Amino acid sequence: MNNDSSFIVLTLITVVTGASAALFAWWLAKVLSDVPDEDREYKDPPPAGFRLLWPLIQPLSFYIEPWMGDKTTKRQQRKLMNAGLEYSLSPAQFLAGRLVCALCTALFFSLVVSLLDSHRSWASSVYWQAALAGAMGGFLYPVLWLNDRIAARKTELLKSLPFFLDIITLCVEAGLNLQGAMAQAVAKGPKGIMRAEFLRVLRDIRAGKQRAEALRNMAARLREPAITAFVQAVIQAESMGMSLGPVLRAQADHRRTERFLRAEKKAMEAPVKMLFPLIAFIFPCTFLILFFPIVVKFMNSGL
């Protein structure tokens, strides 16, 4: 009788578990079927990490987007624009990527803790703490990565801007108009952010935008004072009928001087930044090497 009761209970548990799994699979299939296919024909591919988790990010972003406020969306869109990802990710997709990254890191940390706890002697709170720490780290990492990308783009932009301004200045002084000079800068300049931005300005002009509007859009995307000053000087010179050659030459000289000043500033900051490693790591090793023979000699002499 006991065996029959155990068999019935086991059968009921199996049926309930199978029905629950079937209902969850049906619900998940319905949720995924409601997500429309994204048209990415005119978009750039997402970054590598997002591309790896894209099957989870895209459906989640579809359900997150209605809950995002306009203020949050605009602020995130501005950051993505500064990072050069406005055609790769939407604000909802970036937030979904943070959530998926938090989930994956939480599972990874829990797995690591379970592998370390071979005897299963740790309390369950240790697993929850590890999962919480992983989730927090995974949720914050995409923001840190985005800020680092923005800083790297700014550094590259300020480094390559004088070179492109020199090419544009030479072409304008040789007789080309500003659009032709930018085309030559795109053709002859090195690959990078500045080249991509000038190429986008040329595409906007060919698409029908006014040149001043295309330049203002570039300044709004980059949000860099050097670019804003260049755009304002060019637009003002064109509106007043001035010759662009001297204006561009002054802008190129000014940006080159700024680059030299930034290099000198970093060179002057280097000794200060080296002070802590010097005191914390190099000096102790030096003193150890110098005083160790003296200490050994005193110990051998019986002092």
JSON list of C-alpha atoms in Angstrom, two decimals, residues 13 42 47 65 72 83 95 100 115 119 136 149 154 165-166 175 197 206 215 219 229 232 244 257 263 265 275 285-286:
[
{"chain": "A", "resi": 13, "resn": "ILE", "atom": "CA", "xyz": [4.75, 15.25, -9.08]},
{"chain": "A", "resi": 42, "resn": "TYR", "atom": "CA", "xyz": [20.65, 50.77, -42.01]},
{"chain": "A", "resi": 47, "resn": "PRO", "atom": "CA", "xyz": [29.40, 45.67, -29.99]},
{"chain": "A", "resi": 65, "resn": "GLU", "atom": "CA", "xyz": [11.11, 50.35, -23.73]},
{"chain": "A", "resi": 72, "resn": "THR", "atom": "CA", "xyz": [16.06, 58.74, -19.07]},
{"chain": "A", "resi": 83, "resn": "ALA", "atom": "CA", "xyz": [30.18, 56.96, -27.72]},
{"chain": "A", "resi": 95, "resn": "LEU", "atom": "CA", "xyz": [19.46, 48.83, -20.47]},
{"chain": "A", "resi": 100, "resn": "VAL", "atom": "CA", "xyz": [21.29, 40.41, -19.06]},
{"chain": "A", "resi": 115, "resn": "LEU", "atom": "CA", "xyz": [32.86, 24.77, -7.48]},
{"chain": "A", "resi": 119, "resn": "HIS", "atom": "CA", "xyz": [32.10, 19.73, 0.52]},
{"chain": "A", "resi": 136, "resn": "MET", "atom": "CA", "xyz": [25.82, 44.45, -9.15]},
{"chain": "A", "resi": 149, "resn": "ARG", "atom": "CA", "xyz": [34.64, 54.38, -24.77]},
{"chain": "A", "resi": 154, "resn": "LYS", "atom": "CA", "xyz": [37.50, 62.12, -27.06]},
{"chain": "A", "resi": 165, "resn": "LEU", "atom": "CA", "xyz": [42.11, 70.65, -40.26]},
{"chain": "A", "resi": 166, "resn": "ASP", "atom": "CA", "xyz": [45.53, 70.95, -41.94]},
{"chain": "A", "resi": 175, "resn": "GLY", "atom": "CA", "xyz": [41.12, 76.42, -54.60]},
{"chain": "A", "resi": 197, "resn": "GLU", "atom": "CA", "xyz": [32.32, 62.18, -38.75]},
{"chain": "A", "resi": 206, "resn": "ARG", "atom": "CA", "xyz": [24.36, 64.72, -50.36]},
{"chain": "A", "resi": 215, "resn": "LEU", "atom": "CA", "xyz": [28.12, 70.76, -39.43]},
{"chain": "A", "resi": 219, "resn": "ALA", "atom": "CA", "xyz": [29.07, 69.41, -33.28]},
{"chain": "A", "resi": 229, "resn": "ALA", "atom": "CA", "xyz": [34.51, 76.36, -32.19]},
{"chain": "A", "resi": 232, "resn": "GLN", "atom": "CA", "xyz": [30.93, 78.17, -35.50]},
{"chain": "A", "resi": 244, "resn": "LEU", "atom": "CA", "xyz": [37.72, 80.41, -45.42]},
{"chain": "A", "resi": 257, "resn": "THR", "atom": "CA", "xyz": [48.85, 74.43, -29.99]},
{"chain": "A", "resi": 263, "resn": "ALA", "atom": "CA", "xyz": [50.98, 66.74, -24.08]},
{"chain": "A", "resi": 265, "resn": "LYS", "atom": "CA", "xyz": [50.39, 68.83, -19.12]},
{"chain": "A", "resi": 275, "resn": "LEU", "atom": "CA", "xyz": [55.01, 58.96, -6.75]},
{"chain": "A", "resi": 285, "resn": "CYS", "atom": "CA", "xyz": [62.47, 46.76, -2.37]},
{"chain": "A", "resi": 286, "resn": "THR", "atom": "CA", "xyz": [65.46, 49.13, -2.56]}
]
